[in-house]
Short mmCIF file of N, CA and C in Angstrom, two decimals:
data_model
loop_
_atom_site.label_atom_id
_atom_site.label_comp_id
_atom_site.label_asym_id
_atom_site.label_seq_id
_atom_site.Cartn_x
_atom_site.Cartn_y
_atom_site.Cartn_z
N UNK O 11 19.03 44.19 38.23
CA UNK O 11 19.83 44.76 37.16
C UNK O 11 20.87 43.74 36.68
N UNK O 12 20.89 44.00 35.34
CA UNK O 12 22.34 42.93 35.11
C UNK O 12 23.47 43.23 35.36
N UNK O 13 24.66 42.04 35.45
CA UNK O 13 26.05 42.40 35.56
C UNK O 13 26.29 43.28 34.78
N UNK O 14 27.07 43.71 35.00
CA UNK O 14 28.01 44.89 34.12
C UNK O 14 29.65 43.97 33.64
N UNK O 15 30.22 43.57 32.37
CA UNK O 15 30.75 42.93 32.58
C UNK O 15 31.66 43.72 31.50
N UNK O 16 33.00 43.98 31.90
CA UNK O 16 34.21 44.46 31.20
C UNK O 16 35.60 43.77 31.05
N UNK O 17 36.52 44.14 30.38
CA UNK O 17 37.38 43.42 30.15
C UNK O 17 38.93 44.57 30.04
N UNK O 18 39.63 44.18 30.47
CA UNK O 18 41.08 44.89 30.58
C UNK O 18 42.31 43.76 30.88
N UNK O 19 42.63 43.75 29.16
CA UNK O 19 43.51 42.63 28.80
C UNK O 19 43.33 41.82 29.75
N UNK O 20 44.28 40.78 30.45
CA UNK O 20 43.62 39.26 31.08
C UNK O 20 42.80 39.02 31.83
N UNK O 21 42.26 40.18 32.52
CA UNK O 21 41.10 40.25 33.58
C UNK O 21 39.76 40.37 33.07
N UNK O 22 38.64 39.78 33.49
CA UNK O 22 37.61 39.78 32.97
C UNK O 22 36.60 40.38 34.17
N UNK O 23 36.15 41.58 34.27
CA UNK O 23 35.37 41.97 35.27
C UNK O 23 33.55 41.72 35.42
N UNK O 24 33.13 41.15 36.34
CA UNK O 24 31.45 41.14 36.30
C UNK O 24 31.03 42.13 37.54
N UNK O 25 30.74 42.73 37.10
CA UNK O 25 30.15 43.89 38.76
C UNK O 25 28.60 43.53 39.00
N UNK O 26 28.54 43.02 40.02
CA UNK O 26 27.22 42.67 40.02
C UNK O 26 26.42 44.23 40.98
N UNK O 27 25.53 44.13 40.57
CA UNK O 27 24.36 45.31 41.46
C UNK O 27 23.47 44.94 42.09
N UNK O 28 23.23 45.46 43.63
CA UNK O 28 21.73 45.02 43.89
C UNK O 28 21.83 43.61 44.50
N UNK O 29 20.88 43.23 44.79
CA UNK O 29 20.54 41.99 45.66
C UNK O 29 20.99 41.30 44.90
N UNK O 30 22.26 39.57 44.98
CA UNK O 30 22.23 38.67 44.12
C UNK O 30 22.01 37.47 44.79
N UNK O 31 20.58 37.39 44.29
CA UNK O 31 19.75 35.87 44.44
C UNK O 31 19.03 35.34 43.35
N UNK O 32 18.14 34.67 43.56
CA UNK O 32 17.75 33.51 42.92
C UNK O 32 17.20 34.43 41.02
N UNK O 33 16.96 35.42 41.59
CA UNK O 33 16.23 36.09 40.48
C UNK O 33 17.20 36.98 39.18
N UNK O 34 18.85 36.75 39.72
CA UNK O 34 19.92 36.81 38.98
C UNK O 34 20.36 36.31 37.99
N UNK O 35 19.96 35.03 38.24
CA UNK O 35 20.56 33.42 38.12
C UNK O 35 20.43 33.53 36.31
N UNK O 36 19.79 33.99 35.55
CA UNK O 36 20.05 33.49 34.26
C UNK O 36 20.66 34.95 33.99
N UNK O 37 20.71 36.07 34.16
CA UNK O 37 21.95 36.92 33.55
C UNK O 37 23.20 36.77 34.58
N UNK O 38 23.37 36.48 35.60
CA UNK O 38 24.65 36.19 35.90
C UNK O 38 25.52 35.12 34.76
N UNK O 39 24.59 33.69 34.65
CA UNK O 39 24.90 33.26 34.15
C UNK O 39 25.05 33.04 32.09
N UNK O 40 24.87 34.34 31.81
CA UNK O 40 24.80 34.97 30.38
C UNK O 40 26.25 35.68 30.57
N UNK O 41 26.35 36.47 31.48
CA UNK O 41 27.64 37.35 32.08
C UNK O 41 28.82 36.63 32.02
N UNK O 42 28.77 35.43 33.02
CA UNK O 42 29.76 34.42 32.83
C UNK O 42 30.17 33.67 31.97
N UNK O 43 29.41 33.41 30.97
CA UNK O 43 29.31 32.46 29.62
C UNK O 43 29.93 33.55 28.80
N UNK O 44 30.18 34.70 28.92
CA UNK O 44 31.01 36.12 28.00
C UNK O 44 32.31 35.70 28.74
N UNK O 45 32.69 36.34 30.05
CA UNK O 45 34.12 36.11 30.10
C UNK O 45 34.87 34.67 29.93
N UNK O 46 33.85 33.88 30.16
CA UNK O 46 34.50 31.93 29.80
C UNK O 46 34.87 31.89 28.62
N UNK O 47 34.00 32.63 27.88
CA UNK O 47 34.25 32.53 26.04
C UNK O 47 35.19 33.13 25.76
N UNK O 48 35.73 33.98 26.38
CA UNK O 48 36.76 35.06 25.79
C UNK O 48 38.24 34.47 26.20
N UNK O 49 38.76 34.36 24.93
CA UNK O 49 40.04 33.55 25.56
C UNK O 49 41.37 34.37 26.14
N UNK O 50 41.24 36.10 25.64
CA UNK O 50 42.03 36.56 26.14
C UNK O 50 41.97 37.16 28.01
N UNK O 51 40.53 36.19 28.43
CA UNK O 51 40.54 36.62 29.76
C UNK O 51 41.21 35.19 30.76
N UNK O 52 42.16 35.72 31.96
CA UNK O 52 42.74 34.64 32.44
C UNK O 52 42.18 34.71 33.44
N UNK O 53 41.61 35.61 33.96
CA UNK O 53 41.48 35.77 35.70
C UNK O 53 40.17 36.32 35.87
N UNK O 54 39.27 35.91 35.87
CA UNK O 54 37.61 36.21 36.60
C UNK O 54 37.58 37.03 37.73
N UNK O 55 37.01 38.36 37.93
CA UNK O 55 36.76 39.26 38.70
C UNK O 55 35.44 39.57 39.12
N UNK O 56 34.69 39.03 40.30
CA UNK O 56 33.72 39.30 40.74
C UNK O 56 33.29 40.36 41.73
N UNK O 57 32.97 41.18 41.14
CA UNK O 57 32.99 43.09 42.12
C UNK O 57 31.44 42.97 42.64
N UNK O 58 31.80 42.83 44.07
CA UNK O 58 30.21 42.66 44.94
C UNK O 58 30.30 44.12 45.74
N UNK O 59 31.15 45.42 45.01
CA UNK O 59 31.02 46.54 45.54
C UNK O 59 29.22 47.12 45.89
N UNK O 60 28.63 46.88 44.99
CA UNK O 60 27.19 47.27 45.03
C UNK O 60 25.78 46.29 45.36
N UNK O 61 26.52 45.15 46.16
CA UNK O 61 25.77 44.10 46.43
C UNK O 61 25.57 44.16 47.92
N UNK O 62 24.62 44.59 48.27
CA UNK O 62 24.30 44.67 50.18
C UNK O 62 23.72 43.36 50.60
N UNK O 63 23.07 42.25 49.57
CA UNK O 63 22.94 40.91 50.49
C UNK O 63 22.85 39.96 48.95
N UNK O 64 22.99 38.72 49.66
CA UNK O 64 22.98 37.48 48.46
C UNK O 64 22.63 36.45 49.28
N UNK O 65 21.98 35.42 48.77
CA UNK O 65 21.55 33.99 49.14
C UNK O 65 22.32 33.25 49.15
N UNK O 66 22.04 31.86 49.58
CA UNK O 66 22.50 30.49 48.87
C UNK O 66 22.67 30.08 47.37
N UNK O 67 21.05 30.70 46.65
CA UNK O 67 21.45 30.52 45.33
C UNK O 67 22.35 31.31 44.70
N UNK O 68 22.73 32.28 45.43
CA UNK O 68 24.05 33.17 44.96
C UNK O 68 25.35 32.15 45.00
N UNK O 69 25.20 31.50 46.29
CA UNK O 69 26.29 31.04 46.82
C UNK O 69 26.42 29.82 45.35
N UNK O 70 25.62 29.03 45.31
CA UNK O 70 25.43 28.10 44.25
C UNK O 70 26.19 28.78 42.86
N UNK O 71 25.51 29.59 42.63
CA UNK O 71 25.95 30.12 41.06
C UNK O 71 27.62 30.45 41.37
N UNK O 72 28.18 30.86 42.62
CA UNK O 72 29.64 31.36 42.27
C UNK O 72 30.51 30.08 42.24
N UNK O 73 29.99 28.88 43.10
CA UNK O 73 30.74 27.94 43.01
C UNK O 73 30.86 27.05 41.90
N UNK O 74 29.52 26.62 40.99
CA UNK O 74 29.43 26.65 39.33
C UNK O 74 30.73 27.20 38.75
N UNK O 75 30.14 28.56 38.69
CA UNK O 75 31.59 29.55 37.84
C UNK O 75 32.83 29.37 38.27
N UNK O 76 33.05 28.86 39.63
CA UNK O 76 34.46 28.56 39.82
C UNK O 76 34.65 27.41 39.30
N UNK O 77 33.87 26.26 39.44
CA UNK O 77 34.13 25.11 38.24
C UNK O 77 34.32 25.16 37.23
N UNK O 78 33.80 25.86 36.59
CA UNK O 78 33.53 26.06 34.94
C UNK O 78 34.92 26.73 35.00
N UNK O 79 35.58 27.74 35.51
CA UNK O 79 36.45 28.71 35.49
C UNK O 79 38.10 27.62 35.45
N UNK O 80 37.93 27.15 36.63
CA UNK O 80 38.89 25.87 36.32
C UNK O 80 38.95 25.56 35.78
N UNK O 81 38.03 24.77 34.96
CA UNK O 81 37.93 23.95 34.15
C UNK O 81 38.63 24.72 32.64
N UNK O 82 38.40 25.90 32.37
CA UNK O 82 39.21 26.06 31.89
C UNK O 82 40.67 27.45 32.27
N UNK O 83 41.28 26.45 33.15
CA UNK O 83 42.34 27.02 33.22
C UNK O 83 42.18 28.66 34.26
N UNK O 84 41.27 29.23 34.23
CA UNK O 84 40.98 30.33 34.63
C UNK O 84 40.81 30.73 35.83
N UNK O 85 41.20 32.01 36.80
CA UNK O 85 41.01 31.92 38.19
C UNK O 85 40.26 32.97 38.19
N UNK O 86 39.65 32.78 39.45
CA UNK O 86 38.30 33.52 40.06
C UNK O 86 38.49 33.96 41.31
N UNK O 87 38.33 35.64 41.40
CA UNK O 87 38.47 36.35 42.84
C UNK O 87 37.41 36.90 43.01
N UNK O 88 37.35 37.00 44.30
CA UNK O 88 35.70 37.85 44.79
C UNK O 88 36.13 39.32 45.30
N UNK O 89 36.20 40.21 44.56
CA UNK O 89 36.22 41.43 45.11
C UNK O 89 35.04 42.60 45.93
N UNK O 90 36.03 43.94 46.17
CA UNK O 90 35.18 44.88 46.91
C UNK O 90 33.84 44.05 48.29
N UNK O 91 34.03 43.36 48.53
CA UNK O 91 33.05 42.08 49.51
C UNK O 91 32.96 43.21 50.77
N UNK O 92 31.68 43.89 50.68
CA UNK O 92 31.12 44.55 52.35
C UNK O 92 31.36 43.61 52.90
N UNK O 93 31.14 44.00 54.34
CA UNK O 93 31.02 43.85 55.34
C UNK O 93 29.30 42.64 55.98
N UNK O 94 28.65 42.80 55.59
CA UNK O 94 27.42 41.79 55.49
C UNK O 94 27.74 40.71 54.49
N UNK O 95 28.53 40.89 53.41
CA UNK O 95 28.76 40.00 51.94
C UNK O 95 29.79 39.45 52.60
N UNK O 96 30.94 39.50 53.04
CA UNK O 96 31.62 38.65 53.86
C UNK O 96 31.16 37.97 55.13
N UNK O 97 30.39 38.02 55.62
CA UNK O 97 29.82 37.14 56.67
C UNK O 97 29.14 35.64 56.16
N UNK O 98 28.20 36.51 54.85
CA UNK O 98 27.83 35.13 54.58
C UNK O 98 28.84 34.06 53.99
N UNK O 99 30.05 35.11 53.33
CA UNK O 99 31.17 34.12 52.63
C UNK O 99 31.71 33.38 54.12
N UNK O 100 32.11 34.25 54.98
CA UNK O 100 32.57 33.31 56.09
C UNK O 100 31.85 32.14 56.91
N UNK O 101 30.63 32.51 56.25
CA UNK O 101 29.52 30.51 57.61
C UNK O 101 29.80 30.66 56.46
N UNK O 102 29.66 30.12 55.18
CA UNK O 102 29.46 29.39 54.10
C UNK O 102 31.07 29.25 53.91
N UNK O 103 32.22 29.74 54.41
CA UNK O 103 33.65 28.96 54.47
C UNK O 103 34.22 29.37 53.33
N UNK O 104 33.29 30.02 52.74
CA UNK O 104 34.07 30.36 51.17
C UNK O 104 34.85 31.27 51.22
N UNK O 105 35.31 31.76 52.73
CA UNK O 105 36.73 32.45 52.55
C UNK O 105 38.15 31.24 52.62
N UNK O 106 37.52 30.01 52.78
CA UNK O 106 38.29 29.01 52.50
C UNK O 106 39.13 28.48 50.84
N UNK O 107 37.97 28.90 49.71
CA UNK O 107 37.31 28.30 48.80
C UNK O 107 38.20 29.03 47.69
N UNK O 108 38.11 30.53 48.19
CA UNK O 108 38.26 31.70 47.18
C UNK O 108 38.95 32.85 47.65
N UNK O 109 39.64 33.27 46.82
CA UNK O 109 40.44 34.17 47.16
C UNK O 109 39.77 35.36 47.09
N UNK O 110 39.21 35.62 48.07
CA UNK O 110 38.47 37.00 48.60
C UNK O 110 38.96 38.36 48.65
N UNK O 111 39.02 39.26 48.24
CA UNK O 111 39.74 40.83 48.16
C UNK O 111 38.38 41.54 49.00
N UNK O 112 37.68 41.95 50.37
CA UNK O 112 37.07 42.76 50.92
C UNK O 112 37.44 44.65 50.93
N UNK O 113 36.40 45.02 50.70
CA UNK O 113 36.52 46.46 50.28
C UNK O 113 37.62 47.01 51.01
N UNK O 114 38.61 47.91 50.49
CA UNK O 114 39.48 48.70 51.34
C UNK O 114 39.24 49.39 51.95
#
């Protein structure tokens, strides 16, 4: 399924659904190319509330968007992150990387 991607003044939300791997990869990256474009968004919101597993090529595509996101000016958080979705962020260190918000 595709992102779901909304906007509430400077925040730019992508909710992803469902497994995000390799077979994501060109509407994630349609999703992201909306909130990059939009100049009234400052802060990138990635909601992995409905995401029970993701790959490497997941891992790949978020670190992209955090480049691109820098690049212009823009910050990027990983929200709602289960409990399985944070494990892989933790061996992959990207609780180093990114400012992670895990489900309450």
């Amino acid at each position: 399924m595709k992102p779901i991607v909304s906007v509430e003044g400077r925040v730019g939300t992508m909710r992803l659904i469902g497994q995000f791997d390799f077979n994501l990869h060109k509407d994630f990256r349609q999703a992201s190319q909306e909130l990059l474009d939009n100049g009234s968004v400052q802060e990138i919101h990635v909601d992995f509330d409905q995401v029970p597993f993701l790959d490497s090529s997941a891992l790949g595509m978020l670190l992209l968007l955090k480049e691109r996101a820098a690049g212009q000016k823009k910050s990027m958080i990983l929200i709602n992150c289960r409990e399985a979705v944070m494990q892989v962020f933790e061996i992959a260190c990207f609780n180093k990387m990114f400012t992670i918000r895990p489900t309450a």
